[in-house]
Amino acid sequence: MTSGYLKLGNFYWKKGSRTLFIKNSDSVNDYFDATVLTQKQYDLLSCLITAYPATLTKEQIIEVVWKTKHISSESLPQLIIRTRQVLQDSKKEILINDPGIGYRLNFEREPATALATPLNQPACATVEQNTFDVAEEQAVNSDLFAGSTKRDKPWLLFLVLMLTGVTLFQVIRLSEAIHFKAAYESHADLAPYPYIIEKNNRTIVTIDNHECIYLKSQQLLRCQ
């Protein structure tokens, strides 16, 4: 949109760089690199600059920054909060929220040559900055995940206990089925006891040459 630098509150920034500058109080044209934006913070500022002066809806910002429409409901608010902290935008005068619509960026243009001699050259592609960015983004995601887990923990615990109980019950039933199947198969092929006769409406069982009367009603053998 412009080849010059942009003034965001106390900081100076140019699209294409992830470094924020502050002015050297001893020299009008000298600037110090103050901090480095994370990739998500850079993407947020870039899409708002591109859309200026229009206000972007939350859905439009999410699609540009996260490249998807499906994210945690806390992701965008957390990104806005952290970006405002970096910009020292406590009064919310840089990242402006238009209620019911979305967000827009408030800034001032600086001449293209204003930062011609920065004291510290931005190194937004260095390994150190990439490591810093990854670590911070992981910290944000970890915080969001932890918060979600704390809210869902009672339901998650109940679900785990229920599944554990069902699994244990099924294991016990399976063990019993295997045991009774083995017992049945071990007796299925046995020959019946040969020394049993029915005499005078009585069941007589001969055991070691002794006749015993089987009392069916009492399930008792009476031997003489």
GROMACS .gro file of C-alpha atoms in nm:
model
  224
    1MET     CA    1   0.000   0.000   0.000
    2THR     CA    2   0.289   0.234   0.073
    3SER     CA    3   0.665   0.207   0.039
    4GLY     CA    4   0.726   0.408   0.358
    5TYR     CA    5   0.727   0.302   0.718
    6LEU     CA    6   0.419   0.309   0.937
    7LYS     CA    7   0.396   0.458   1.283
    8LEU     CA    8   0.207   0.230   1.520
    9GLY     CA    9   0.190   0.417   1.847
   10ASN     CA   10   0.550   0.444   1.971
   11PHE     CA   11   0.681   0.196   1.713
   12TYR     CA   12   0.775   0.208   1.343
   13TRP     CA   13   0.710  -0.085   1.114
   14LYS     CA   14   0.716  -0.170   0.746
   15LYS     CA   15   0.524  -0.451   0.582
   16GLY     CA   16   0.770  -0.719   0.482
   17SER     CA   17   0.964  -0.699   0.808
   18ARG     CA   18   0.878  -0.858   1.139
   19THR     CA   19   1.086  -0.606   1.334
   20LEU     CA   20   0.940  -0.310   1.521
   21PHE     CA   21   1.165  -0.003   1.555
   22ILE     CA   22   1.183   0.282   1.802
   23LYS     CA   23   1.351   0.617   1.743
   24ASN     CA   24   1.693   0.700   1.880
   25SER     CA   25   1.633   1.003   2.102
   26ASP     CA   26   1.980   1.139   2.014
   27SER     CA   27   1.930   1.134   1.638
   28VAL     CA   28   1.627   1.211   1.420
   29ASN     CA   29   1.711   0.954   1.153
   30ASP     CA   30   1.841   0.666   1.366
   31TYR     CA   31   1.619   0.384   1.480
   32PHE     CA   32   1.671   0.085   1.708
   33ASP     CA   33   1.506  -0.252   1.649
   34ALA     CA   34   1.287  -0.293   1.956
   35THR     CA   35   1.114  -0.629   1.923
   36VAL     CA   36   1.024  -0.900   1.677
   37LEU     CA   37   0.669  -0.995   1.582
   38THR     CA   38   0.565  -1.358   1.579
   39GLN     CA   39   0.446  -1.493   1.244
   40LYS     CA   40   0.082  -1.474   1.350
   41GLN     CA   41   0.123  -1.114   1.474
   42TYR     CA   42   0.292  -1.020   1.148
   43ASP     CA   43   0.015  -1.187   0.943
   44LEU     CA   44  -0.249  -1.003   1.147
   45LEU     CA   45  -0.093  -0.659   1.090
   46SER     CA   46  -0.028  -0.736   0.723
   47CYS     CA   47  -0.387  -0.831   0.645
   48LEU     CA   48  -0.520  -0.523   0.826
   49ILE     CA   49  -0.276  -0.299   0.633
   50THR     CA   50  -0.381  -0.459   0.305
   51ALA     CA   51  -0.750  -0.406   0.381
   52TYR     CA   52  -0.707  -0.045   0.504
   53PRO     CA   53  -0.924   0.160   0.543
   54ALA     CA   54  -1.182  -0.119   0.553
   55THR     CA   55  -1.260  -0.315   0.867
   56LEU     CA   56  -1.201  -0.688   0.842
   57THR     CA   57  -1.446  -0.930   0.999
   58LYS     CA   58  -1.323  -1.191   1.244
   59GLU     CA   59  -1.392  -1.461   0.987
   60GLN     CA   60  -1.180  -1.283   0.723
   61ILE     CA   61  -0.889  -1.240   0.966
   62ILE     CA   62  -0.904  -1.605   1.073
   63GLU     CA   63  -0.904  -1.728   0.713
   64VAL     CA   64  -0.600  -1.512   0.626
   65VAL     CA   65  -0.393  -1.568   0.942
   66TRP     CA   66  -0.471  -1.936   1.010
   67LYS     CA   67  -0.546  -2.042   0.650
   68THR     CA   68  -0.861  -2.216   0.776
   69LYS     CA   69  -1.208  -2.135   0.904
   70HIS     CA   70  -1.200  -2.376   1.195
   71ILE     CA   71  -0.994  -2.271   1.501
   72SER     CA   72  -1.046  -2.244   1.875
   73SER     CA   73  -1.282  -1.965   1.976
   74GLU     CA   74  -1.002  -1.824   2.193
   75SER     CA   75  -0.729  -1.813   1.926
   76LEU     CA   76  -0.814  -1.476   1.767
   77PRO     CA   77  -0.885  -1.293   2.098
   78GLN     CA   78  -0.555  -1.424   2.237
   79LEU     CA   79  -0.369  -1.306   1.926
   80ILE     CA   80  -0.529  -0.960   1.952
   81ILE     CA   81  -0.435  -0.935   2.321
   82ARG     CA   82  -0.073  -1.039   2.264
   83THR     CA   83  -0.032  -0.809   1.964
   84ARG     CA   84  -0.167  -0.515   2.165
   85GLN     CA   85   0.080  -0.599   2.440
   86VAL     CA   86   0.369  -0.594   2.192
   87LEU     CA   87   0.249  -0.260   2.049
   88GLN     CA   88   0.189  -0.121   2.401
   89ASP     CA   89  -0.166  -0.054   2.286
   90SER     CA   90  -0.325  -0.056   2.631
   91LYS     CA   91  -0.585   0.202   2.524
   92LYS     CA   92  -0.679  -0.006   2.217
   93GLU     CA   93  -0.610   0.286   1.982
   94ILE     CA   94  -0.395   0.094   1.731
   95LEU     CA   95  -0.581  -0.234   1.694
   96ILE     CA   96  -0.933  -0.096   1.690
   97ASN     CA   97  -1.237  -0.313   1.740
   98ASP     CA   98  -1.548  -0.203   1.553
   99PRO     CA   99  -1.825  -0.373   1.755
  100GLY     CA  100  -2.033  -0.614   1.552
  101ILE     CA  101  -1.797  -0.588   1.253
  102GLY     CA  102  -1.434  -0.674   1.327
  103TYR     CA  103  -1.094  -0.506   1.351
  104ARG     CA  104  -0.904  -0.231   1.170
  105LEU     CA  105  -0.560  -0.074   1.208
  106ASN     CA  106  -0.492   0.286   1.308
  107PHE     CA  107  -0.152   0.417   1.194
  108GLU     CA  108   0.039   0.711   1.045
  109ARG     CA  109   0.252   0.704   0.731
  110GLU     CA  110   0.621   0.788   0.750
  111PRO     CA  111   0.841   0.895   0.455
  112ALA     CA  112   1.003   0.610   0.268
  113THR     CA  113   1.351   0.730   0.370
  114ALA     CA  114   1.272   0.778   0.736
  115LEU     CA  115   1.441   0.452   0.839
  116ALA     CA  116   1.723   0.462   0.588
  117THR     CA  117   1.988   0.416   0.859
  118PRO     CA  118   1.859   0.183   1.131
  119LEU     CA  119   2.127   0.115   1.393
  120ASN     CA  120   2.041  -0.254   1.402
  121GLN     CA  121   1.942  -0.420   1.077
  122PRO     CA  122   1.630  -0.640   1.114
  123ALA     CA  123   1.702  -1.008   1.079
  124CYS     CA  124   1.354  -1.148   1.051
  125ALA     CA  125   1.474  -1.457   0.863
  126THR     CA  126   1.740  -1.565   1.115
  127VAL     CA  127   1.727  -1.895   1.296
  128GLU     CA  128   1.712  -1.717   1.631
  129GLN     CA  129   1.393  -1.528   1.541
  130ASN     CA  130   1.232  -1.835   1.390
  131THR     CA  131   1.306  -2.024   1.711
  132PHE     CA  132   1.159  -1.739   1.915
  133ASP     CA  133   0.847  -1.738   1.700
  134VAL     CA  134   0.791  -2.114   1.723
  135ALA     CA  135   0.844  -2.113   2.100
  136GLU     CA  136   0.595  -1.829   2.155
  137GLU     CA  137   0.330  -1.980   1.928
  138GLN     CA  138   0.368  -2.315   2.105
  139ALA     CA  139   0.328  -2.139   2.440
  140VAL     CA  140   0.005  -1.974   2.323
  141ASN     CA  141  -0.133  -2.301   2.188
  142SER     CA  142  -0.031  -2.480   2.507
  143ASP     CA  143  -0.216  -2.224   2.721
  144LEU     CA  144  -0.530  -2.255   2.510
  145PHE     CA  145  -0.515  -2.634   2.517
  146ALA     CA  146  -0.460  -2.637   2.894
  147GLY     CA  147  -0.758  -2.409   2.948
  148SER     CA  148  -0.978  -2.626   2.729
  149THR     CA  149  -0.863  -2.943   2.906
  150LYS     CA  150  -0.941  -2.797   3.249
  151ARG     CA  151  -1.294  -2.716   3.142
  152ASP     CA  152  -1.350  -3.059   2.982
  153LYS     CA  153  -1.170  -3.265   3.247
  154PRO     CA  154  -1.478  -3.387   3.444
  155TRP     CA  155  -1.644  -3.516   3.127
  156LEU     CA  156  -1.320  -3.663   3.001
  157LEU     CA  157  -1.260  -3.842   3.332
  158PHE     CA  158  -1.615  -3.981   3.333
  159LEU     CA  159  -1.574  -4.107   2.976
  160VAL     CA  160  -1.240  -4.276   3.055
  161LEU     CA  161  -1.383  -4.446   3.366
  162MET     CA  162  -1.692  -4.564   3.176
  163LEU     CA  163  -1.487  -4.710   2.891
  164THR     CA  164  -1.250  -4.876   3.138
  165GLY     CA  165  -1.542  -5.035   3.325
  166VAL     CA  166  -1.705  -5.164   3.006
  167THR     CA  167  -1.375  -5.307   2.884
  168LEU     CA  168  -1.308  -5.481   3.217
  169PHE     CA  169  -1.660  -5.631   3.219
  170GLN     CA  170  -1.617  -5.766   2.867
  171VAL     CA  171  -1.279  -5.919   2.955
  172ILE     CA  172  -1.433  -6.099   3.256
  173ARG     CA  173  -1.724  -6.232   3.048
  174LEU     CA  174  -1.486  -6.353   2.780
  175SER     CA  175  -1.270  -6.533   3.038
  176GLU     CA  176  -1.576  -6.709   3.184
  177ALA     CA  177  -1.693  -6.815   2.838
  178ILE     CA  178  -1.353  -6.964   2.757
  179HIS     CA  179  -1.344  -7.149   3.091
  180PHE     CA  180  -1.692  -7.306   3.055
  181LYS     CA  181  -1.628  -7.397   2.694
  182ALA     CA  182  -1.314  -7.585   2.792
  183ALA     CA  183  -1.498  -7.761   3.078
  184TYR     CA  184  -1.782  -7.865   2.848
  185GLU     CA  185  -1.549  -7.997   2.579
  186SER     CA  186  -1.354  -8.198   2.838
  187HIS     CA  187  -1.674  -8.382   2.949
  188ALA     CA  188  -1.862  -8.402   2.620
  189ASP     CA  189  -1.686  -8.717   2.500
  190LEU     CA  190  -1.696  -8.910   2.831
  191ALA     CA  191  -1.890  -9.240   2.834
  192PRO     CA  192  -2.187  -9.259   3.077
  193TYR     CA  193  -2.147  -9.462   3.399
  194PRO     CA  194  -2.239  -9.822   3.298
  195TYR     CA  195  -2.361  -9.959   3.636
  196ILE     CA  196  -2.696  -9.787   3.667
  197ILE     CA  197  -3.026  -9.974   3.636
  198GLU     CA  198  -3.390  -9.895   3.697
  199LYS     CA  199  -3.554 -10.160   3.922
  200ASN     CA  200  -3.896 -10.144   4.090
  201ASN     CA  201  -3.918  -9.772   4.013
  202ARG     CA  202  -3.587  -9.718   4.184
  203THR     CA  203  -3.253  -9.612   4.042
  204ILE     CA  204  -2.981  -9.852   4.156
  205VAL     CA  205  -2.617  -9.759   4.119
  206THR     CA  206  -2.350 -10.026   4.171
  207ILE     CA  207  -2.026  -9.897   4.315
  208ASP     CA  208  -1.747 -10.147   4.395
  209ASN     CA  209  -1.999 -10.433   4.406
  210HIS     CA  210  -2.221 -10.239   4.644
  211GLU     CA  211  -2.573 -10.152   4.540
  212CYS     CA  212  -2.674  -9.794   4.619
  213ILE     CA  213  -3.016  -9.644   4.581
  214TYR     CA  214  -3.025  -9.298   4.426
  215LEU     CA  215  -3.285  -9.074   4.590
  216LYS     CA  216  -3.355  -8.827   4.316
  217SER     CA  217  -3.569  -8.594   4.529
  218GLN     CA  218  -3.282  -8.554   4.777
  219GLN     CA  219  -3.001  -8.605   4.528
  220LEU     CA  220  -2.858  -8.865   4.768
  221LEU     CA  221  -2.699  -9.210   4.727
  222ARG     CA  222  -2.789  -9.456   5.005
  223CYS     CA  223  -2.554  -9.755   5.009
  224GLN     CA  224  -2.574 -10.074   5.220
   0.00000   0.00000   0.00000
